[in-house]
mmCIF file of C-alpha atoms in Angstrom:
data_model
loop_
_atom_site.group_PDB
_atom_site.id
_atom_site.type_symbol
_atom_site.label_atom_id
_atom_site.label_comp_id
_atom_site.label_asym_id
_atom_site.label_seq_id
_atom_site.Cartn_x
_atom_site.Cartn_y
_atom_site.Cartn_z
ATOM 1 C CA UNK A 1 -29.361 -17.178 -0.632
ATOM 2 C CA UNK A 2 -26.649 -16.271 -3.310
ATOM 3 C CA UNK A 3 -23.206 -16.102 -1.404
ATOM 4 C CA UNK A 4 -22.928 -12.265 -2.111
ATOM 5 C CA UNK A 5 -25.993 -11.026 -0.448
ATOM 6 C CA UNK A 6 -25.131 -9.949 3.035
ATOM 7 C CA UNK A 7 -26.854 -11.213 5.756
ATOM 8 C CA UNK A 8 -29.366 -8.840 7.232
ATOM 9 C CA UNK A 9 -30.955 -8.765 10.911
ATOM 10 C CA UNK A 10 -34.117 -8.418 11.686
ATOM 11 C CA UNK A 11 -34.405 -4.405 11.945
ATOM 12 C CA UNK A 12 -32.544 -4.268 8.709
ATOM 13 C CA UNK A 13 -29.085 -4.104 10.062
ATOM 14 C CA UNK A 14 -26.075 -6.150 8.769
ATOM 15 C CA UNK A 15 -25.438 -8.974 10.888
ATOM 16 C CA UNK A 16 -23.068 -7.906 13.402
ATOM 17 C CA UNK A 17 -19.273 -9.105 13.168
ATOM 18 C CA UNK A 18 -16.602 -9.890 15.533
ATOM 19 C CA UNK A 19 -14.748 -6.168 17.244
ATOM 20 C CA UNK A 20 -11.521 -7.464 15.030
ATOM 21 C CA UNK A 21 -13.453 -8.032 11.869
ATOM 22 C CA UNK A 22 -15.330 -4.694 12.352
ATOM 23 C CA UNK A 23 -12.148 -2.647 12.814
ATOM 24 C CA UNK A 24 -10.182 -4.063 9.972
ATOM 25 C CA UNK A 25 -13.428 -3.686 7.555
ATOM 26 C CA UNK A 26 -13.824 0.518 9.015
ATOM 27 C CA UNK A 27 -10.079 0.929 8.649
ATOM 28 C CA UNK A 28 -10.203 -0.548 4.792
ATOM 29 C CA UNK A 29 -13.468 1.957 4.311
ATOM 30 C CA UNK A 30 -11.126 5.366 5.664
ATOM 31 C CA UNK A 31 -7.709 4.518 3.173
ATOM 32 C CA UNK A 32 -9.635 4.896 -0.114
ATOM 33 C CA UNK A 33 -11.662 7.517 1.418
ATOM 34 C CA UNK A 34 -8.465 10.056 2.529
ATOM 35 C CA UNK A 35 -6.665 8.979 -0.709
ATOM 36 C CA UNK A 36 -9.532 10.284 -2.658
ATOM 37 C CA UNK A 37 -10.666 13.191 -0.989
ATOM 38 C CA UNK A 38 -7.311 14.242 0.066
ATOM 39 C CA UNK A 39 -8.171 15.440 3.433
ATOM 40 C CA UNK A 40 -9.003 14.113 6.798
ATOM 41 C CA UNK A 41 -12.699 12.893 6.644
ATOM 42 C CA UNK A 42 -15.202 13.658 9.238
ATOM 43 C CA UNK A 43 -16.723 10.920 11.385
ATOM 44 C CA UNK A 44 -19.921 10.468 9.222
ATOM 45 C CA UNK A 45 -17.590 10.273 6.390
ATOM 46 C CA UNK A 46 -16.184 7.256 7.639
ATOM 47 C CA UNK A 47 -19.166 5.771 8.924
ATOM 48 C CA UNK A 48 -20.825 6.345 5.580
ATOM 49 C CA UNK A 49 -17.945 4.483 3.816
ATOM 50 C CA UNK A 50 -17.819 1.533 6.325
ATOM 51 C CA UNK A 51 -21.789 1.608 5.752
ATOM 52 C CA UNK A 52 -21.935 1.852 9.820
ATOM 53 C CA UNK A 53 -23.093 4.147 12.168
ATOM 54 C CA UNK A 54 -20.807 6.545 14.014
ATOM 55 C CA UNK A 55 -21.409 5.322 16.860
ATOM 56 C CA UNK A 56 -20.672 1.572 15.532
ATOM 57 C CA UNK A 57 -16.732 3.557 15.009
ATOM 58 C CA UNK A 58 -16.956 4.180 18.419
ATOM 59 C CA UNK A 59 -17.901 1.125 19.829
ATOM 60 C CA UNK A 60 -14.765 -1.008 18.439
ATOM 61 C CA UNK A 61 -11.918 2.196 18.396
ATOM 62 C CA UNK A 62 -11.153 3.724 22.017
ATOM 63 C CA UNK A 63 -11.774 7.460 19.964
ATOM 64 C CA UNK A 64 -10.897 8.859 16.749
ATOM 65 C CA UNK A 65 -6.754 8.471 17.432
ATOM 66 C CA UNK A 66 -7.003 4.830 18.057
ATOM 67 C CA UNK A 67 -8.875 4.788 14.194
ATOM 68 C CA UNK A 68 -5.764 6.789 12.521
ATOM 69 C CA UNK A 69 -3.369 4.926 14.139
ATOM 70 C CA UNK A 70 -4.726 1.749 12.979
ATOM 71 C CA UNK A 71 -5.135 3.412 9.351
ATOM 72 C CA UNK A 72 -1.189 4.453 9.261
ATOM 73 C CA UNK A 73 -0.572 0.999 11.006
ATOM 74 C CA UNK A 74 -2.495 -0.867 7.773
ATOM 75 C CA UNK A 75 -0.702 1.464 5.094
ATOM 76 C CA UNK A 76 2.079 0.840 6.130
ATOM 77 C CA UNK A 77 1.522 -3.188 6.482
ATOM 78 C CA UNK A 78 3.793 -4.811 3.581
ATOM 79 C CA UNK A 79 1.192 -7.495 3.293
ATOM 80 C CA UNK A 80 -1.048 -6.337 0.350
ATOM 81 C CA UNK A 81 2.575 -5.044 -1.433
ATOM 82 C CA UNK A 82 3.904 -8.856 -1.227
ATOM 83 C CA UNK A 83 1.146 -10.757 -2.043
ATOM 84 C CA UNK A 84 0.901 -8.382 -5.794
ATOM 85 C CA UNK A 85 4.603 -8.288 -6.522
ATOM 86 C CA UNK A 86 4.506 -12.296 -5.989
ATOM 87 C CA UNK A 87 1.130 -12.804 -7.967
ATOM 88 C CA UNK A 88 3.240 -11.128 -10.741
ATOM 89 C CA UNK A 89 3.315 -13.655 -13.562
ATOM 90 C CA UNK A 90 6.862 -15.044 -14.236
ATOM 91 C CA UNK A 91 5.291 -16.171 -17.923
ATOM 92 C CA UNK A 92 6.382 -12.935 -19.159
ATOM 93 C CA UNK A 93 9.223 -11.306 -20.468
ATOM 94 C CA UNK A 94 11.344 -9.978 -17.256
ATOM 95 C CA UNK A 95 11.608 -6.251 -18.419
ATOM 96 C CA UNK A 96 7.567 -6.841 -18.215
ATOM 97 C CA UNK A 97 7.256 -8.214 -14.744
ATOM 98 C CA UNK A 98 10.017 -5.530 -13.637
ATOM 99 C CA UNK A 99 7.628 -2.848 -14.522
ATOM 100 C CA UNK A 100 4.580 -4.492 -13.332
ATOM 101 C CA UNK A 101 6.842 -4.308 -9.659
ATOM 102 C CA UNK A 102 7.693 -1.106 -10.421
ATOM 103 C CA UNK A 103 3.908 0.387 -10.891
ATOM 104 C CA UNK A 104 3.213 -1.425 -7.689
ATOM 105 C CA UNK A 105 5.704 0.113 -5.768
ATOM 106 C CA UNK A 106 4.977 4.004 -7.372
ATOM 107 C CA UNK A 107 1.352 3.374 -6.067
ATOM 108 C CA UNK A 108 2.695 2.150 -2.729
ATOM 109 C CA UNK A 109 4.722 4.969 -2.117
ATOM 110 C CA UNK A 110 2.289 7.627 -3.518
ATOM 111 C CA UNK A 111 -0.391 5.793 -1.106
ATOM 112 C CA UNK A 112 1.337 5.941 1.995
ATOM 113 C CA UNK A 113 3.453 8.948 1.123
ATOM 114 C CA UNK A 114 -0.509 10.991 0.968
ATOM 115 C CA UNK A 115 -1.727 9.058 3.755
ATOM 116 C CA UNK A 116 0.998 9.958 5.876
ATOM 117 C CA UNK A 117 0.424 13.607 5.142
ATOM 118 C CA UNK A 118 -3.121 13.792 5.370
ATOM 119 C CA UNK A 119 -3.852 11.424 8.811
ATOM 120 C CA UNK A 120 -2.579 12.541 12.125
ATOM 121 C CA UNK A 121 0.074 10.233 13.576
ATOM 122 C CA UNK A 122 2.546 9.722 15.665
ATOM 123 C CA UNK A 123 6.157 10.165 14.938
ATOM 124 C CA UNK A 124 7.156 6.843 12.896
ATOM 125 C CA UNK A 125 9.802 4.783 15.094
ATOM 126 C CA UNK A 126 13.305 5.856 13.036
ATOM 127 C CA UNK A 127 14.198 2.826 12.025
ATOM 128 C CA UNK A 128 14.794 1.184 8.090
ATOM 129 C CA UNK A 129 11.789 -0.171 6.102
ATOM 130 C CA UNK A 130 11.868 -4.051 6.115
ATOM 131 C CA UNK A 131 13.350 -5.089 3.094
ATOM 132 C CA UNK A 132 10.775 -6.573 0.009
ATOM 133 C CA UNK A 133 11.184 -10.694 0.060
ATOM 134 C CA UNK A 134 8.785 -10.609 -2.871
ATOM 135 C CA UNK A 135 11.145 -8.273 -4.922
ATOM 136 C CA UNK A 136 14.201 -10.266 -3.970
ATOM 137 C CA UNK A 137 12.092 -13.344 -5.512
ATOM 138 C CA UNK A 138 10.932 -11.524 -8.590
ATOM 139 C CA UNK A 139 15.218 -10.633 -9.332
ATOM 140 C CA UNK A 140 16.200 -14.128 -7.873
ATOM 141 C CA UNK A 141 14.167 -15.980 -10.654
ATOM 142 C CA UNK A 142 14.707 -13.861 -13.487
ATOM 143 C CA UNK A 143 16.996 -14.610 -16.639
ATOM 144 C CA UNK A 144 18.761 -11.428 -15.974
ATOM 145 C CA UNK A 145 22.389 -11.882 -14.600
ATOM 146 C CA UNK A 146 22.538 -9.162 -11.580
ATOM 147 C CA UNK A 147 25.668 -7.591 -10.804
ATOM 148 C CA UNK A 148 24.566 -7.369 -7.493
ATOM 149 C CA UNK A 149 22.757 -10.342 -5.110
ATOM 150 C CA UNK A 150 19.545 -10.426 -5.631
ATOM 151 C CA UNK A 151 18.722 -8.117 -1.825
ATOM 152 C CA UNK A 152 21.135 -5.720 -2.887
ATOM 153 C CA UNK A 153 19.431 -5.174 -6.176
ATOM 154 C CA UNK A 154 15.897 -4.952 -4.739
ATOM 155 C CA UNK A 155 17.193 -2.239 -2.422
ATOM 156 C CA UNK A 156 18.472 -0.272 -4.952
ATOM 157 C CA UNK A 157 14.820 -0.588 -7.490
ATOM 158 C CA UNK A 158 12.892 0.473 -4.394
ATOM 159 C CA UNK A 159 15.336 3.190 -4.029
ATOM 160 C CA UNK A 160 15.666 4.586 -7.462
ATOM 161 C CA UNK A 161 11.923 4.138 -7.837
ATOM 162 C CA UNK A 162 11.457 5.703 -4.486
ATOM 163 C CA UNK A 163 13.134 9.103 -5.615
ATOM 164 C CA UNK A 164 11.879 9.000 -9.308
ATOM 165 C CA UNK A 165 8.345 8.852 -7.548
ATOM 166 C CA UNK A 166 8.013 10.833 -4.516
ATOM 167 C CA UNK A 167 6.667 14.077 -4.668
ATOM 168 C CA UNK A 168 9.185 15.577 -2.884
ATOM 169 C CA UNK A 169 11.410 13.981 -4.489
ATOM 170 C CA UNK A 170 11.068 14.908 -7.957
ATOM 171 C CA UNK A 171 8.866 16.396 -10.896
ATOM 172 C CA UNK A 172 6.246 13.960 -11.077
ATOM 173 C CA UNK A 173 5.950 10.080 -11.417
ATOM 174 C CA UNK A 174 8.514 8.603 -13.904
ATOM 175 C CA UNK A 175 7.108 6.198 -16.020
ATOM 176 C CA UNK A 176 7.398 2.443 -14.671
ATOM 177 C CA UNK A 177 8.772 1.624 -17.963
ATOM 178 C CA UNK A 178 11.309 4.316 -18.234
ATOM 179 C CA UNK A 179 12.921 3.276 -14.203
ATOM 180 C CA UNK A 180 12.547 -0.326 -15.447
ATOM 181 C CA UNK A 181 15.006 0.609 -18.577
ATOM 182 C CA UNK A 182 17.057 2.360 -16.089
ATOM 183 C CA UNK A 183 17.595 -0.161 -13.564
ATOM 184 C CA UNK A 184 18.279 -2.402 -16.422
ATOM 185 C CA UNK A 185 20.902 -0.529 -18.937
ATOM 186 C CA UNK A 186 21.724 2.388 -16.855
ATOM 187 C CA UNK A 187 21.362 6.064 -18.449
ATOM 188 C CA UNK A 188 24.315 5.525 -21.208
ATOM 189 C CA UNK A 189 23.645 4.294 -24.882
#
């Protein structure tokens, strides 16, 4: 059997996975889903992304809650964000690999910024957003000379790329490229 075929049951049902494996798989189905349809999808929405049945939903999440809280707990997981900016390759030129970082973290915030609005949640925990290790490493190995260490500087690209990208906060999306020449010559000729 060719590694990519799933393996199916008697009955023709996928073989069954661990409750863990199941959740995580449902919760990667509803992300996509909500950032496409922009809007809360119904139960047989999900379950027709996950390729599940409803009640399969219902069997490994407590009720539909426990599924958005899982979904705002996964967008707003880091782990998917670090693992890019670090894949970025350090072969080319920095201005390159700082917009690269820069497109990654417009679709991170326009991701979590819609999912936020779209899935019922709890109030977030007021507290700072972790800082990016993987963006500290991209301005750490550079050729560029910061005036600023290397955390500082990260904190201030997610920042200015934070308000040059939010809907909220501005007229649309800047270009990556145009916040990259920012961060790197300032607005001055």
């Amino acid at each position: 059997m060719d590694s990519s075929e799933s393996i199916i049951t008697r009955g023709g049902r996928a073989a069954p996975l661990p409750a863990s494996e199941r959740r995580a798989a449902i919760v990667d189905a509803v992300i996509p889903l909500v950032l496409a349809n922009g809007e809360m999808p119904t139960s047989r929405q999900i379950a027709a992304a996950a390729e599940v049945s409803e009640g399969t939903i219902f069997n490994v999440f407590a009720d539909k809650a426990d599924l958005l809280e899982s979904v705002v707990a996964a967008v707003l997981d880091p782990t998917a964000f670090e693992q890019v900016i670090d894949g970025i390759s350090r072969e080319q030129h920095f201005a390159v690999q700082l917009e690269v970082a820069i497109a990654e973290i417009q679709r991170r915030v326009v991701d979590v910024w819609r999912v936020l609005s779209i899935v019922p949640h709890e109030p977030l925990e007021a507290k700072r957003w972790a800082g990016s290790p993987a963006i500290v490493s991209l301005l750490s190995n550079s050729d560029v000379a910061l005036k600023f260490p290397p955390e500082q500087a990260a904190e201030m690209l997610r920042a200015i790329t934070l308000a040059l990208t939010h809907p909220l906060m501005s007229n649309g999306p800047v270009a990556a490229a145009a916040i990259a020449d920012l961060f790197l010559h300032g607005v001055t000729e």
